């Protein structure tokens, strides 16, 4: 039964990937159709990332008040409508507005969906949940690049591509309707009978014994506004600051290389174009991507896959913190080596290692962040960190695009500086969450109680003994 919750998070991840990739895929077509200036072209990803950040923070707070499932449903419907409408946008300002709202929705739902799937998936399956989420993120990009090969050569092909990018969301909406509200959210809100009913439903689906006692969870004595300020107070201040630095930096580098890699190929950095060359078609004076370039982008997406597979394995067996340490420091070392042009083959191998190290770091942080906060605060915290990470993405893509016009080495140098600071920050993490239950204490000043794993096959509670959450 936990599979449906993992699949939901994975489909949201695929939608997020398609949304990000489509911005770059259609940018040349928009320039041809509406004669957009460089500033207007850069405004689309800038606005999308900015509103992703705002949406993530906002939805995290709202989900802690009204529930995870309700917020996700509203956001999903809004995203689907705005995404489809943007395919029929008659002008650049209308398109910019609609894609901005779509970006807000992606950011809003992504943070909440990560929190929701973490709360509904048992401890032993959390790493599998991460693996599914990461693989579907990768194939979300592969899917949209593959579709581009067939629809972009036609008139209005970019409009068809936007409609195809909305398909993962349309598939997910019926799936979300059959999902239950988070048991942990219901418990900390005092809705214990509803929480117990869902636990028994899941136990029945898993052929496990039903709960025999009553669920117990200390109620919250604070407002959600007060709880959100606790992110920047003890005992959460240290971890919040460190997660902001590391998450923002890893996403900064992750997205920077998505934009940097094609430019390195096209501009012949370290003679890479001697082995593989990226060129555009020229149609009526407009530069358009070729089918070979879409294939190249599919390959770029698949290059992230090994890191996505390795991340949950090492996080589960070595722990979250060792995985963060080797991914950040390994990524720093290989990025520094990119400044040294030895041989194109060596540079290609180095690029492969770099993008996988930071694929591992981003994936591990998505697993680690929700495990650091109690249920009453988890959605707000996850949304806030996702929001900060999108600021990093915006900085990374903007500076990469700007500095590439001067010299690619400048872009890599900036990334090295960011990586040095974030790699040092990983050494100050203290909390290892491997194999530990999520915390659910209703008041962040009270000791949190671990929730009984809802997929547990044996129950040892006496009939009149309450189940601690």
Short mmCIF file of C-alpha atoms in Angstrom, two decimals, residues 63-455:
data_model
loop_
_atom_site.label_atom_id
_atom_site.label_comp_id
_atom_site.label_asym_id
_atom_site.label_seq_id
_atom_site.Cartn_x
_atom_site.Cartn_y
_atom_site.Cartn_z
CA UNK A 63 -0.17 22.23 4.49
CA UNK A 64 0.73 22.33 8.18
CA UNK A 65 -2.57 24.11 8.81
CA UNK A 66 -5.06 22.40 6.46
CA UNK A 67 -3.40 19.09 5.65
CA UNK A 68 -1.10 17.66 2.98
CA UNK A 69 -3.61 15.99 0.67
CA UNK A 70 -6.05 18.90 0.43
CA UNK A 71 -3.30 21.39 -0.49
CA UNK A 72 -1.80 19.03 -3.08
CA UNK A 73 -5.15 18.52 -4.80
CA UNK A 74 -5.82 22.25 -5.12
CA UNK A 75 -2.33 22.98 -6.39
CA UNK A 76 -2.41 20.10 -8.87
CA UNK A 77 -5.65 21.25 -10.46
CA UNK A 78 -4.37 24.83 -10.66
CA UNK A 79 -1.11 23.71 -12.26
CA UNK A 80 -2.87 21.58 -14.88
CA UNK A 81 -5.18 24.44 -15.88
CA UNK A 82 -2.42 27.07 -16.13
CA UNK A 83 -0.02 24.69 -17.92
CA UNK A 84 -2.62 23.83 -20.56
CA UNK A 85 -3.68 27.47 -20.99
CA UNK A 86 -0.03 28.52 -21.51
CA UNK A 87 0.05 26.29 -24.61
CA UNK A 88 -2.56 28.61 -26.16
CA UNK A 89 -1.00 31.89 -24.97
CA UNK A 90 -1.45 34.58 -27.67
CA UNK A 91 1.48 36.75 -26.55
CA UNK A 92 4.68 36.77 -24.52
CA UNK A 93 3.24 38.62 -21.44
CA UNK A 94 0.35 36.15 -21.18
CA UNK A 95 2.72 33.21 -21.58
CA UNK A 96 5.08 34.62 -18.93
CA UNK A 97 2.20 35.05 -16.47
CA UNK A 98 0.81 31.54 -17.00
CA UNK A 99 4.21 29.82 -16.80
CA UNK A 100 4.94 31.82 -13.65
CA UNK A 101 1.77 30.50 -12.01
CA UNK A 102 2.64 26.98 -13.21
CA UNK A 103 6.08 27.36 -11.62
CA UNK A 104 4.46 28.51 -8.36
CA UNK A 105 2.34 25.35 -8.38
CA UNK A 106 5.27 23.03 -9.11
CA UNK A 107 7.27 24.52 -6.24
CA UNK A 108 4.23 24.42 -3.96
CA UNK A 109 3.37 20.81 -4.62
CA UNK A 110 6.89 19.43 -4.80
CA UNK A 111 7.78 20.42 -1.23
CA UNK A 112 4.51 19.11 0.20
CA UNK A 113 4.64 15.86 -1.80
CA UNK A 114 8.13 15.05 -0.47
CA UNK A 115 6.90 15.58 3.07
CA UNK A 116 3.72 13.56 2.43
CA UNK A 117 5.47 10.55 0.93
CA UNK A 118 8.06 10.58 3.75
CA UNK A 119 5.27 10.49 6.33
CA UNK A 120 3.30 7.73 4.64
CA UNK A 121 6.16 5.40 3.65
CA UNK A 122 7.58 3.05 6.33
CA UNK A 123 11.16 3.48 7.58
CA UNK A 124 12.59 0.53 5.67
CA UNK A 125 11.07 1.76 2.39
CA UNK A 126 12.10 5.40 2.63
CA UNK A 127 15.27 4.80 0.61
CA UNK A 128 13.25 2.96 -2.07
CA UNK A 129 10.87 5.91 -2.14
CA UNK A 130 13.85 8.20 -2.78
CA UNK A 131 15.10 5.91 -5.56
CA UNK A 132 11.72 5.94 -7.30
CA UNK A 133 11.45 9.72 -6.95
CA UNK A 134 14.91 10.28 -8.43
CA UNK A 135 14.50 7.84 -11.31
CA UNK A 136 11.18 9.40 -12.31
CA UNK A 137 12.77 12.87 -12.10
CA UNK A 138 15.37 11.64 -14.57
CA UNK A 139 12.81 10.07 -16.89
CA UNK A 140 10.63 13.17 -16.71
CA UNK A 141 13.43 14.98 -18.54
CA UNK A 142 13.97 12.05 -20.91
CA UNK A 143 10.24 11.95 -21.67
CA UNK A 144 9.95 15.62 -22.59
CA UNK A 145 13.17 15.61 -24.69
CA UNK A 146 11.97 12.47 -26.49
CA UNK A 147 8.60 14.10 -27.24
CA UNK A 148 10.43 17.17 -28.56
CA UNK A 149 12.09 15.09 -31.28
CA UNK A 150 8.69 14.36 -32.82
CA UNK A 151 6.64 17.52 -32.22
CA UNK A 152 9.08 20.43 -32.35
CA UNK A 153 9.77 20.28 -36.13
CA UNK A 154 6.11 21.16 -36.78
CA UNK A 155 4.46 24.58 -36.69
CA UNK A 156 3.43 25.41 -33.13
CA UNK A 157 5.40 22.35 -32.03
CA UNK A 158 6.35 24.06 -28.77
CA UNK A 159 2.65 24.38 -27.90
CA UNK A 160 2.13 20.66 -28.40
CA UNK A 161 5.18 20.00 -26.22
CA UNK A 162 3.69 22.02 -23.34
CA UNK A 163 0.52 19.94 -23.53
CA UNK A 164 2.56 16.74 -23.45
CA UNK A 165 4.49 18.05 -20.43
CA UNK A 166 1.22 18.33 -18.50
CA UNK A 167 0.45 14.61 -18.92
CA UNK A 168 2.30 13.46 -15.75
CA UNK A 169 0.07 15.78 -13.73
CA UNK A 170 -3.11 14.53 -15.39
CA UNK A 171 -2.07 10.96 -14.59
CA UNK A 172 -1.35 11.82 -10.96
CA UNK A 173 -4.64 13.57 -10.13
CA UNK A 174 -6.78 10.36 -10.05
CA UNK A 175 -4.01 8.69 -8.04
CA UNK A 176 -4.12 11.45 -5.44
CA UNK A 177 -7.90 11.15 -5.07
CA UNK A 178 -7.54 7.59 -3.75
CA UNK A 179 -4.73 8.49 -1.32
CA UNK A 180 -5.45 9.19 2.36
CA UNK A 181 -4.46 12.17 4.43
CA UNK A 182 -1.14 11.86 6.28
CA UNK A 183 -1.65 9.81 9.45
CA UNK A 184 0.98 11.84 11.25
CA UNK A 185 -0.70 15.14 10.35
CA UNK A 186 -4.07 13.87 11.60
CA UNK A 187 -2.52 12.67 14.86
CA UNK A 188 -0.75 15.91 15.75
CA UNK A 189 -3.97 17.79 14.95
CA UNK A 190 -5.86 15.64 17.47
CA UNK A 191 -7.92 13.77 14.84
CA UNK A 192 -6.94 10.44 16.37
CA UNK A 193 -9.95 8.38 15.24
CA UNK A 194 -9.30 9.30 11.60
CA UNK A 195 -5.61 8.46 12.04
CA UNK A 196 -6.46 5.11 13.59
CA UNK A 197 -8.92 4.27 10.80
CA UNK A 198 -6.25 4.93 8.13
CA UNK A 199 -3.67 2.89 10.09
CA UNK A 200 -6.09 -0.04 10.25
CA UNK A 201 -6.86 0.32 6.53
CA UNK A 202 -3.14 0.18 5.71
CA UNK A 203 -2.63 -2.75 8.10
CA UNK A 204 -5.42 -4.64 6.33
CA UNK A 205 -3.85 -3.94 2.93
CA UNK A 206 -0.53 -5.26 4.27
CA UNK A 207 -2.19 -8.34 5.82
CA UNK A 208 -1.08 -7.13 9.27
CA UNK A 209 -2.95 -7.09 12.56
CA UNK A 210 -5.00 -3.94 13.23
CA UNK A 211 -4.17 -1.50 16.00
CA UNK A 212 -5.47 -2.76 19.35
CA UNK A 213 -5.18 0.34 21.49
CA UNK A 214 -5.67 4.05 21.05
CA UNK A 215 -3.26 6.34 19.23
CA UNK A 216 -1.63 8.91 21.49
CA UNK A 217 0.07 12.14 20.43
CA UNK A 218 0.66 15.28 22.55
CA UNK A 219 -1.32 18.17 21.02
CA UNK A 220 0.44 21.31 19.82
CA UNK A 221 0.27 24.33 22.13
CA UNK A 222 1.57 26.76 19.52
CA UNK A 223 0.18 28.40 16.43
CA UNK A 224 1.66 27.46 13.06
CA UNK A 225 3.13 30.97 12.81
CA UNK A 226 4.96 30.47 16.10
CA UNK A 227 6.11 27.02 15.02
CA UNK A 228 7.60 28.42 11.80
CA UNK A 229 9.77 30.83 13.75
CA UNK A 230 11.15 27.75 15.56
CA UNK A 231 13.04 26.89 12.37
CA UNK A 232 15.46 29.64 13.33
CA UNK A 233 15.53 28.90 17.07
CA UNK A 234 17.10 26.16 19.12
CA UNK A 235 17.15 23.20 18.76
CA UNK A 236 16.62 23.69 15.01
CA UNK A 237 18.74 26.77 14.26
CA UNK A 238 21.98 24.91 13.56
CA UNK A 239 20.46 22.30 11.24
CA UNK A 240 18.31 24.89 9.45
CA UNK A 241 21.28 27.12 8.62
CA UNK A 242 23.41 24.17 7.50
CA UNK A 243 20.62 22.74 5.36
CA UNK A 244 19.98 26.13 3.74
CA UNK A 245 23.67 26.39 2.79
CA UNK A 246 24.11 22.82 1.56
CA UNK A 247 20.74 22.45 -0.17
CA UNK A 248 21.01 25.81 -1.89
CA UNK A 249 24.57 25.10 -3.03
CA UNK A 250 23.89 21.58 -4.30
CA UNK A 251 20.88 22.72 -6.34
CA UNK A 252 22.87 25.74 -7.56
CA UNK A 253 25.57 23.43 -8.97
CA UNK A 254 23.07 20.82 -10.17
CA UNK A 255 21.14 23.26 -12.38
CA UNK A 256 24.25 25.23 -13.37
CA UNK A 257 25.72 22.12 -14.98
CA UNK A 258 22.45 21.40 -16.79
CA UNK A 259 22.94 24.74 -18.57
CA UNK A 260 26.75 24.68 -18.62
CA UNK A 261 27.25 21.29 -20.26
CA UNK A 262 25.67 22.14 -23.67
CA UNK A 263 27.60 25.45 -23.71
CA UNK A 264 30.87 23.63 -23.02
CA UNK A 265 30.16 21.37 -26.01
CA UNK A 266 29.06 24.18 -28.33
CA UNK A 267 31.98 26.49 -27.46
CA UNK A 268 34.65 23.80 -27.69
CA UNK A 269 35.75 24.01 -24.05
CA UNK A 270 38.86 21.82 -23.58
CA UNK A 271 38.40 20.68 -27.21
CA UNK A 272 35.19 18.79 -26.29
CA UNK A 273 33.69 19.75 -29.65
CA UNK A 274 36.40 17.67 -31.33
CA UNK A 275 34.55 14.61 -30.00
CA UNK A 276 30.96 15.83 -30.02
CA UNK A 277 29.63 19.04 -31.54
CA UNK A 278 26.37 20.84 -30.74
CA UNK A 279 24.95 23.04 -33.49
CA UNK A 280 21.56 24.64 -34.17
CA UNK A 281 19.43 24.54 -37.31
CA UNK A 282 18.90 27.89 -38.97
CA UNK A 283 15.33 28.29 -40.25
CA UNK A 284 14.37 31.66 -41.77
CA UNK A 285 17.07 33.34 -39.69
CA UNK A 286 15.99 31.62 -36.47
CA UNK A 287 18.13 29.14 -34.56
CA UNK A 288 16.24 25.92 -33.76
CA UNK A 289 17.38 22.81 -31.93
CA UNK A 290 18.19 19.80 -34.10
CA UNK A 291 17.06 16.21 -33.44
CA UNK A 292 20.68 15.39 -32.58
CA UNK A 293 20.60 18.03 -29.83
CA UNK A 294 17.44 16.54 -28.32
CA UNK A 295 19.17 13.14 -28.32
CA UNK A 296 22.15 14.77 -26.63
CA UNK A 297 19.87 16.20 -23.92
CA UNK A 298 18.35 12.75 -23.38
CA UNK A 299 21.88 11.42 -22.85
CA UNK A 300 22.56 14.27 -20.39
CA UNK A 301 19.46 13.28 -18.41
CA UNK A 302 20.52 9.64 -18.31
CA UNK A 303 24.00 10.62 -17.09
CA UNK A 304 22.40 11.57 -13.76
CA UNK A 305 20.88 8.11 -13.34
CA UNK A 306 23.87 6.29 -11.72
CA UNK A 307 24.03 8.91 -8.96
CA UNK A 308 20.29 8.60 -8.34
CA UNK A 309 20.66 4.83 -7.95
CA UNK A 310 23.73 5.06 -5.72
CA UNK A 311 22.31 7.73 -3.40
CA UNK A 312 19.58 5.71 -1.61
CA UNK A 313 21.86 2.67 -1.39
CA UNK A 314 24.68 4.51 0.37
CA UNK A 315 22.24 6.59 2.47
CA UNK A 316 20.59 3.39 3.69
CA UNK A 317 23.76 1.38 4.39
CA UNK A 318 26.35 4.05 5.25
CA UNK A 319 24.03 6.73 6.55
CA UNK A 320 22.83 10.16 5.43
CA UNK A 321 25.84 12.12 6.71
CA UNK A 322 28.61 9.97 5.15
CA UNK A 323 26.73 10.14 1.84
CA UNK A 324 26.60 13.94 2.05
CA UNK A 325 30.29 14.12 2.93
CA UNK A 326 31.58 12.03 0.03
CA UNK A 327 29.18 13.59 -2.51
CA UNK A 328 30.11 17.20 -1.64
CA UNK A 329 33.85 16.69 -1.30
CA UNK A 330 34.02 14.40 -4.31
CA UNK A 331 32.05 16.94 -6.34
CA UNK A 332 34.38 19.74 -5.23
CA UNK A 333 37.49 17.80 -6.28
CA UNK A 334 36.16 16.86 -9.71
CA UNK A 335 34.89 20.40 -10.35
CA UNK A 336 38.34 21.82 -9.62
CA UNK A 337 39.80 19.36 -12.12
CA UNK A 338 37.52 20.80 -14.82
CA UNK A 339 39.65 23.94 -14.73
CA UNK A 340 42.55 21.83 -15.97
CA UNK A 341 42.23 20.78 -19.61
CA UNK A 342 44.13 17.50 -19.84
CA UNK A 343 42.37 15.52 -22.59
CA UNK A 344 38.77 15.55 -23.85
CA UNK A 345 38.19 11.98 -22.65
CA UNK A 346 39.41 12.88 -19.15
CA UNK A 347 37.15 15.97 -19.14
CA UNK A 348 34.15 13.86 -20.20
CA UNK A 349 34.81 11.40 -17.37
CA UNK A 350 35.20 14.32 -14.96
CA UNK A 351 31.88 15.84 -16.08
CA UNK A 352 30.17 12.49 -15.55
CA UNK A 353 31.55 12.29 -12.00
CA UNK A 354 30.63 15.90 -11.20
CA UNK A 355 26.98 15.67 -12.21
CA UNK A 356 26.59 12.35 -10.39
CA UNK A 357 28.21 13.58 -7.18
CA UNK A 358 25.75 16.46 -7.09
CA UNK A 359 22.85 14.29 -8.17
CA UNK A 360 23.70 12.19 -5.09
CA UNK A 361 23.88 15.24 -2.83
CA UNK A 362 20.52 16.67 -3.96
CA UNK A 363 18.79 13.28 -3.67
CA UNK A 364 20.22 12.62 -0.20
CA UNK A 365 19.19 16.06 1.04
CA UNK A 366 15.62 15.41 -0.12
CA UNK A 367 15.67 12.30 2.06
CA UNK A 368 17.43 14.00 4.97
CA UNK A 369 15.48 17.28 5.27
CA UNK A 370 12.03 15.86 6.25
CA UNK A 371 13.71 13.58 8.81
CA UNK A 372 15.11 16.57 10.72
CA UNK A 373 11.82 18.12 11.86
CA UNK A 374 8.68 17.02 13.75
CA UNK A 375 5.38 16.48 11.91
CA UNK A 376 3.78 19.72 13.08
CA UNK A 377 6.69 21.61 11.49
CA UNK A 378 7.81 19.20 8.75
CA UNK A 379 5.83 20.54 5.79
CA UNK A 380 6.79 24.15 6.55
CA UNK A 381 10.45 23.17 6.96
CA UNK A 382 10.52 21.08 3.77
CA UNK A 383 8.79 23.85 1.83
CA UNK A 384 11.19 26.47 3.21
CA UNK A 385 14.27 24.46 2.27
CA UNK A 386 12.87 23.71 -1.19
CA UNK A 387 12.24 27.44 -1.55
CA UNK A 388 15.81 28.29 -0.57
CA UNK A 389 17.11 25.66 -2.99
CA UNK A 390 15.20 27.25 -5.88
CA UNK A 391 16.89 30.56 -5.06
CA UNK A 392 20.15 28.67 -5.49
CA UNK A 393 18.87 27.29 -8.81
CA UNK A 394 17.98 30.78 -10.00
CA UNK A 395 21.43 32.11 -9.03
CA UNK A 396 23.17 29.15 -10.64
CA UNK A 397 21.36 29.37 -13.97
CA UNK A 398 21.54 33.18 -14.19
CA UNK A 399 25.26 33.43 -13.37
CA UNK A 400 26.08 30.50 -15.64
CA UNK A 401 24.24 32.07 -18.58
CA UNK A 402 25.81 35.48 -17.88
CA UNK A 403 29.40 34.33 -17.26
CA UNK A 404 29.37 31.86 -20.17
CA UNK A 405 29.08 34.84 -22.49
CA UNK A 406 32.43 36.02 -21.09
CA UNK A 407 34.30 32.80 -20.37
CA UNK A 408 33.23 29.33 -19.25
CA UNK A 409 36.13 29.13 -16.80
CA UNK A 410 34.59 32.01 -14.83
CA UNK A 411 31.40 29.98 -14.37
CA UNK A 412 33.35 26.97 -13.12
CA UNK A 413 35.40 29.16 -10.77
CA UNK A 414 32.23 30.55 -9.18
CA UNK A 415 30.95 26.99 -8.72
CA UNK A 416 34.22 25.99 -7.01
CA UNK A 417 33.84 28.84 -4.50
CA UNK A 418 30.22 27.82 -3.76
CA UNK A 419 31.30 24.19 -3.35
CA UNK A 420 34.15 24.99 -0.96
CA UNK A 421 31.75 26.78 1.41
CA UNK A 422 29.04 24.12 1.22
CA UNK A 423 31.49 21.21 1.57
CA UNK A 424 32.86 22.74 4.77
CA UNK A 425 29.26 23.16 6.02
CA UNK A 426 28.61 19.39 5.69
CA UNK A 427 31.28 18.75 8.37
CA UNK A 428 29.12 20.52 10.97
CA UNK A 429 26.04 18.27 10.65
CA UNK A 430 25.47 16.24 13.82
CA UNK A 431 22.13 14.41 13.46
CA UNK A 432 22.23 11.04 11.70
CA UNK A 433 18.67 9.92 10.85
CA UNK A 434 19.36 6.54 9.27
CA UNK A 435 16.89 3.92 10.57
CA UNK A 436 15.16 6.37 12.92
CA UNK A 437 11.44 7.06 13.16
CA UNK A 438 10.15 10.47 12.16
CA UNK A 439 9.44 12.77 15.09
CA UNK A 440 5.84 13.76 15.69
CA UNK A 441 5.69 15.73 18.95
CA UNK A 442 2.93 18.28 18.72
CA UNK A 443 4.97 20.95 20.54
CA UNK A 444 8.55 21.52 19.45
CA UNK A 445 9.52 22.25 23.07
CA UNK A 446 8.31 18.80 24.16
CA UNK A 447 10.13 15.51 23.61
CA UNK A 448 8.87 14.04 20.34
CA UNK A 449 7.41 10.54 20.31
CA UNK A 450 8.32 8.09 17.54
CA UNK A 451 5.38 6.88 15.52
CA UNK A 452 4.73 3.16 15.29
CA UNK A 453 5.74 2.09 11.77
CA UNK A 454 2.43 1.66 9.95
CA UNK A 455 3.63 -1.35 7.98
#
